[in-house]
Tab-separated table of C-alpha atoms in Angstrom:
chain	number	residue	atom	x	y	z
A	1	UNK	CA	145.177	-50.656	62.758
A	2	UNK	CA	143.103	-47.236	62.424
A	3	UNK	CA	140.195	-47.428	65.162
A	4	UNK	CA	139.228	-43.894	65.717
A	5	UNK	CA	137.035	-43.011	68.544
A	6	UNK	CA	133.361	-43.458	68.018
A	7	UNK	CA	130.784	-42.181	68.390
A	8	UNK	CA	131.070	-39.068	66.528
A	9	UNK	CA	129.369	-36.116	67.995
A	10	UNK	CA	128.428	-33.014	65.724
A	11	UNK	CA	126.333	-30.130	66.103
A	12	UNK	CA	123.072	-31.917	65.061
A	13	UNK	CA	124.206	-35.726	64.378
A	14	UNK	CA	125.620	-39.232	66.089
A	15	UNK	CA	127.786	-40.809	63.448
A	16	UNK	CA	128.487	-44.164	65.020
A	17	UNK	CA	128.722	-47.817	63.346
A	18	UNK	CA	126.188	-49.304	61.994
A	19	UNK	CA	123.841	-52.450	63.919
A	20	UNK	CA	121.059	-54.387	62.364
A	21	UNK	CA	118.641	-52.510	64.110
A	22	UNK	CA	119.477	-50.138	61.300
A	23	UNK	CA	118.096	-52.039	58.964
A	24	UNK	CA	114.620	-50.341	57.992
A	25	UNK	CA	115.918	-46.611	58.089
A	26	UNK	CA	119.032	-48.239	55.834
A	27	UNK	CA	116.874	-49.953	53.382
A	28	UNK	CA	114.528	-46.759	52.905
A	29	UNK	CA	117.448	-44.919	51.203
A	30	UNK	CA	119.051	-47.660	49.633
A	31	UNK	CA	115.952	-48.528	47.871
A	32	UNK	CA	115.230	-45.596	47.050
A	33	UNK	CA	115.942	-45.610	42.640
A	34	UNK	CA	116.932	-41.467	42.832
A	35	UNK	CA	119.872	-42.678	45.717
A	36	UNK	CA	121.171	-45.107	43.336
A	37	UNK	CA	121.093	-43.107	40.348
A	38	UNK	CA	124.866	-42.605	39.676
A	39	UNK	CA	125.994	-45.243	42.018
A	40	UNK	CA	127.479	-48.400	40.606
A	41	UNK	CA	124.654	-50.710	42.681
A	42	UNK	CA	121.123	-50.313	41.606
A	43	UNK	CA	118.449	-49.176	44.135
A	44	UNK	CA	118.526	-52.532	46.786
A	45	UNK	CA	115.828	-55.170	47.487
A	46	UNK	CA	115.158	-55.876	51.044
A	47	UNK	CA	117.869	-59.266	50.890
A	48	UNK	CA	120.152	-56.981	48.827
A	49	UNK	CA	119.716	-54.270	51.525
A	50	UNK	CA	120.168	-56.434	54.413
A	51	UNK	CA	123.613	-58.190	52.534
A	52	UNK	CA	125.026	-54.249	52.769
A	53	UNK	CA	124.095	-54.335	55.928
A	54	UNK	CA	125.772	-57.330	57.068
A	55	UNK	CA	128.944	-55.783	55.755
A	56	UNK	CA	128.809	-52.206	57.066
A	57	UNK	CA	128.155	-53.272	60.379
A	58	UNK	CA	131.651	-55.058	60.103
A	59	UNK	CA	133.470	-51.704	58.778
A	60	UNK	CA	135.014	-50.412	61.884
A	61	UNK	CA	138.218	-50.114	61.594
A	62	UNK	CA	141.166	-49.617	58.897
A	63	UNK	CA	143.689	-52.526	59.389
A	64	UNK	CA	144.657	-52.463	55.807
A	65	UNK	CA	144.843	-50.430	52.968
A	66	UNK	CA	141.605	-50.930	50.892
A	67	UNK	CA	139.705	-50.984	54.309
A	68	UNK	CA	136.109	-48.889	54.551
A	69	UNK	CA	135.364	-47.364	57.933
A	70	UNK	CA	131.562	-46.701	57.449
A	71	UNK	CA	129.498	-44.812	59.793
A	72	UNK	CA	125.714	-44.325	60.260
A	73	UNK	CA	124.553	-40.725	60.278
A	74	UNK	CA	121.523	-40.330	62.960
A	75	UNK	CA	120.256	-37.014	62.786
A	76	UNK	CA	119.053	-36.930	66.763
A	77	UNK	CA	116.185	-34.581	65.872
A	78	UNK	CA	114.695	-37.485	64.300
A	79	UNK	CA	116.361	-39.728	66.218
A	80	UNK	CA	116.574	-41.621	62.408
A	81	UNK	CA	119.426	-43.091	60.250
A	82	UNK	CA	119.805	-40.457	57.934
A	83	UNK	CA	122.278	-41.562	55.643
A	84	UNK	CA	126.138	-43.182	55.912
A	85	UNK	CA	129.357	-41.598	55.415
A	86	UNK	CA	132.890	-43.118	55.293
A	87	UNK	CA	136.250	-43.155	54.580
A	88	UNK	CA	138.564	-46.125	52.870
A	89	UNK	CA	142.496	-45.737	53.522
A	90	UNK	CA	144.438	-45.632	50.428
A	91	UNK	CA	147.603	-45.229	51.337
A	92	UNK	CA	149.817	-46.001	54.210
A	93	UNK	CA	153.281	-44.895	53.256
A	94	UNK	CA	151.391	-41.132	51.069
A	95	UNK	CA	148.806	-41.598	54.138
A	96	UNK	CA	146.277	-40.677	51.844
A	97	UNK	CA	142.059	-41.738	52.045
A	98	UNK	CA	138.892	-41.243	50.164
A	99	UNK	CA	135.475	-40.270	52.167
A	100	UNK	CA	132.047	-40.867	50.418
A	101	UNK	CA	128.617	-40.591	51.050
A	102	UNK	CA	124.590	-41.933	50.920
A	103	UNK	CA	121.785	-39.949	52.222
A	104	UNK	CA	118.177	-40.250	52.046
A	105	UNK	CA	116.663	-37.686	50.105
A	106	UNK	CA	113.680	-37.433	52.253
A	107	UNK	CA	116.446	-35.268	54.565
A	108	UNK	CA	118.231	-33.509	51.851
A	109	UNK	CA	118.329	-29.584	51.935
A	110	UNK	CA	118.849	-29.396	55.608
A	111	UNK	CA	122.906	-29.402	55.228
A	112	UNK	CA	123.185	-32.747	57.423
A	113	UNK	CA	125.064	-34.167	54.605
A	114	UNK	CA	127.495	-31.332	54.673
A	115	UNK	CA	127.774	-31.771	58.586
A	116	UNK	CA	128.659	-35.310	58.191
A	117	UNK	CA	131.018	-34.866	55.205
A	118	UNK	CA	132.929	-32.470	56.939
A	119	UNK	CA	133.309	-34.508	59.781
A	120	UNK	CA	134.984	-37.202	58.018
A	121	UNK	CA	137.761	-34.614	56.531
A	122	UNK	CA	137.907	-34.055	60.251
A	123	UNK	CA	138.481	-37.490	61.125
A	124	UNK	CA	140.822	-37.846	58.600
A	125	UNK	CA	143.208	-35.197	59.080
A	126	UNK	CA	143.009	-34.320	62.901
A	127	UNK	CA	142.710	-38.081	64.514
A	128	UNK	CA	144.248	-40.208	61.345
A	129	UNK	CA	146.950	-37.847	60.189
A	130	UNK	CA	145.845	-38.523	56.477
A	131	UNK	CA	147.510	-35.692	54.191
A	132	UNK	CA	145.172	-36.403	51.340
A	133	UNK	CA	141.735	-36.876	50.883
A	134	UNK	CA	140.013	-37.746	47.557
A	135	UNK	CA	136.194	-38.387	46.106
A	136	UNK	CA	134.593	-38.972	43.240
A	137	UNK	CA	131.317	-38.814	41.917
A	138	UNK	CA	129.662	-39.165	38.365
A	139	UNK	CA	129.883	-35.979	36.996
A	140	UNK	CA	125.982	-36.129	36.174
A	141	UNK	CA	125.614	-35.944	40.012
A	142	UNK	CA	125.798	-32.174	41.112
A	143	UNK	CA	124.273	-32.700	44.273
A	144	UNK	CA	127.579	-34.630	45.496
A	145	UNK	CA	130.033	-32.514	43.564
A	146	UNK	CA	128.636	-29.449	45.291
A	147	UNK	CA	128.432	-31.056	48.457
A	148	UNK	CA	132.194	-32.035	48.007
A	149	UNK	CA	132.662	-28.016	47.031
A	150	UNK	CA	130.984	-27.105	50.131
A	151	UNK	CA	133.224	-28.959	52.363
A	152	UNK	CA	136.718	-27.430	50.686
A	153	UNK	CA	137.378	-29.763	48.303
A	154	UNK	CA	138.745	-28.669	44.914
A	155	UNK	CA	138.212	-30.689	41.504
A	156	UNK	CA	140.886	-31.883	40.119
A	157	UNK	CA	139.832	-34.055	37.531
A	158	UNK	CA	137.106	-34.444	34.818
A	159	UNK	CA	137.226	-37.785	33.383
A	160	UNK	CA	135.926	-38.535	29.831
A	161	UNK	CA	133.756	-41.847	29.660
A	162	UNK	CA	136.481	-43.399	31.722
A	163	UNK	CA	133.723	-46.346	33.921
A	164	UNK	CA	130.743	-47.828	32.239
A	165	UNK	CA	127.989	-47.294	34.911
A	166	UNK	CA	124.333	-49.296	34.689
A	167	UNK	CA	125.752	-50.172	30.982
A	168	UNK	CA	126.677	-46.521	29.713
A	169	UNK	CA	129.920	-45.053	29.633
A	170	UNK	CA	130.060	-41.964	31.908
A	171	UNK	CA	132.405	-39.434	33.275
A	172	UNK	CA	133.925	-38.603	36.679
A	173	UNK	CA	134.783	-36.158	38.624
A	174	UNK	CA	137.375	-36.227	40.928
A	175	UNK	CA	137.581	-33.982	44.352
A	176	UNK	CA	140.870	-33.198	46.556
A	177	UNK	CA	142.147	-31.689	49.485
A	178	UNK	CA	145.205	-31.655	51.082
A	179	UNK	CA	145.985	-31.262	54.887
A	180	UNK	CA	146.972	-28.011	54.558
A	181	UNK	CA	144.225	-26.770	52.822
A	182	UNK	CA	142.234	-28.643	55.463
A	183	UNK	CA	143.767	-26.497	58.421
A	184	UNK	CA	143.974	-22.907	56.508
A	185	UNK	CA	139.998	-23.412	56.365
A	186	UNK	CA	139.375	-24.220	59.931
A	187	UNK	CA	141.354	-21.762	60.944
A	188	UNK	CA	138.843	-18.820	60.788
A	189	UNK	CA	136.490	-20.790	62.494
A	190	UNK	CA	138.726	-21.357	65.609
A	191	UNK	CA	139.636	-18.050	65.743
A	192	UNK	CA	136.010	-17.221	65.894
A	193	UNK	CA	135.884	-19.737	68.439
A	194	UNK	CA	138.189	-18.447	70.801
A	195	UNK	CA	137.924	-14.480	70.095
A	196	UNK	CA	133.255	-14.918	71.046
């Protein structure tokens, strides 16, 4: 079992699990028809909302491969759910994991998603001891292939038509980085660190 230490402190947010009193900051993205665009789900009801919900609250630890650890992002400023980022353990014996992403657009442009992103890489590689970390995203969504670029992770895959999404084929694009890579691009900032 993975149980990593929560919650998550970063400059700006609390990522910690999610609890039904999430439910109306949860359900304001989720219903939103621009969040669900290029996801597989179509923008949520309220019973649809509150079904995702029941299940994210119960994503809080990896005890098997497949598993999703899912965390609410609160932006504290707002003291609001902003949006939920995770990661899903691939791989035990490659120790390898995927990390995705929801925010409300109502916050976008303010670079909490990047915060939280790159706190899951974090998570990942300095508490898990992942080596690899993938994500995907349709390749019409350039908000969360730049946000993935942002965070160091390199494309390494453009997929023709390979899913059929809300009943059209569409591409994907997939996004990697390696632990390695991970560490080589903190390392400027703890040098920066320590040297001020």
């Amino acid at each position: 079992m993975l149980l990593p230490e929560c919650p998550i402190e970063t400059a700006r947010l609390t990522l910690r699990y999610f609890t039904p009193a999430d439910f109306d900051d949860l359900y304001a993205y989720q219903s939103h028809p621009d969040v669900a665009r290029y996801l597989h789900w179509d923008a949520r009801d309220r019973a649809q909302a509150r079904q995702a919900l029941e299940r994210q609250c119960s994503e809080t630890s990896l005890d098997a491969e497949g598993d999703w650890l899912t965390f609410a992002v609160v932006w504290r400023e707002a003291g609001r759910v902003v949006g939920e980022v995770g990661l899903r353990w691939l791989s035990r014996e490659h120790r390898q994991g995927e990390t995705g992403f929801v925010f409300n657009p109502g916050y976008q442009g303010r670079g909490l998603a990047t915060e939280a992103a790159e706190s899951m890489l974090a998570l990942g590689f300095d508490r898990l001891g992942w080596h690899r970390i993938i994500g995907s995203c349709d390749a019409r969504n350039d908000r969360s292939a730049r946000l993935m670029e942002r965070i160091g992770m390199r494309q390494e895959a453009h997929l023709i038509e390979n899913e059929i999404v809300k009943g059209s084929w569409a591409d994907e694009l997939v996004y990697a980085i390696v632990d390695h890579e991970w560490k080589a691009r903190r390392a400027p900032a703890r040098r920066r660190r320590t040297e001020g």
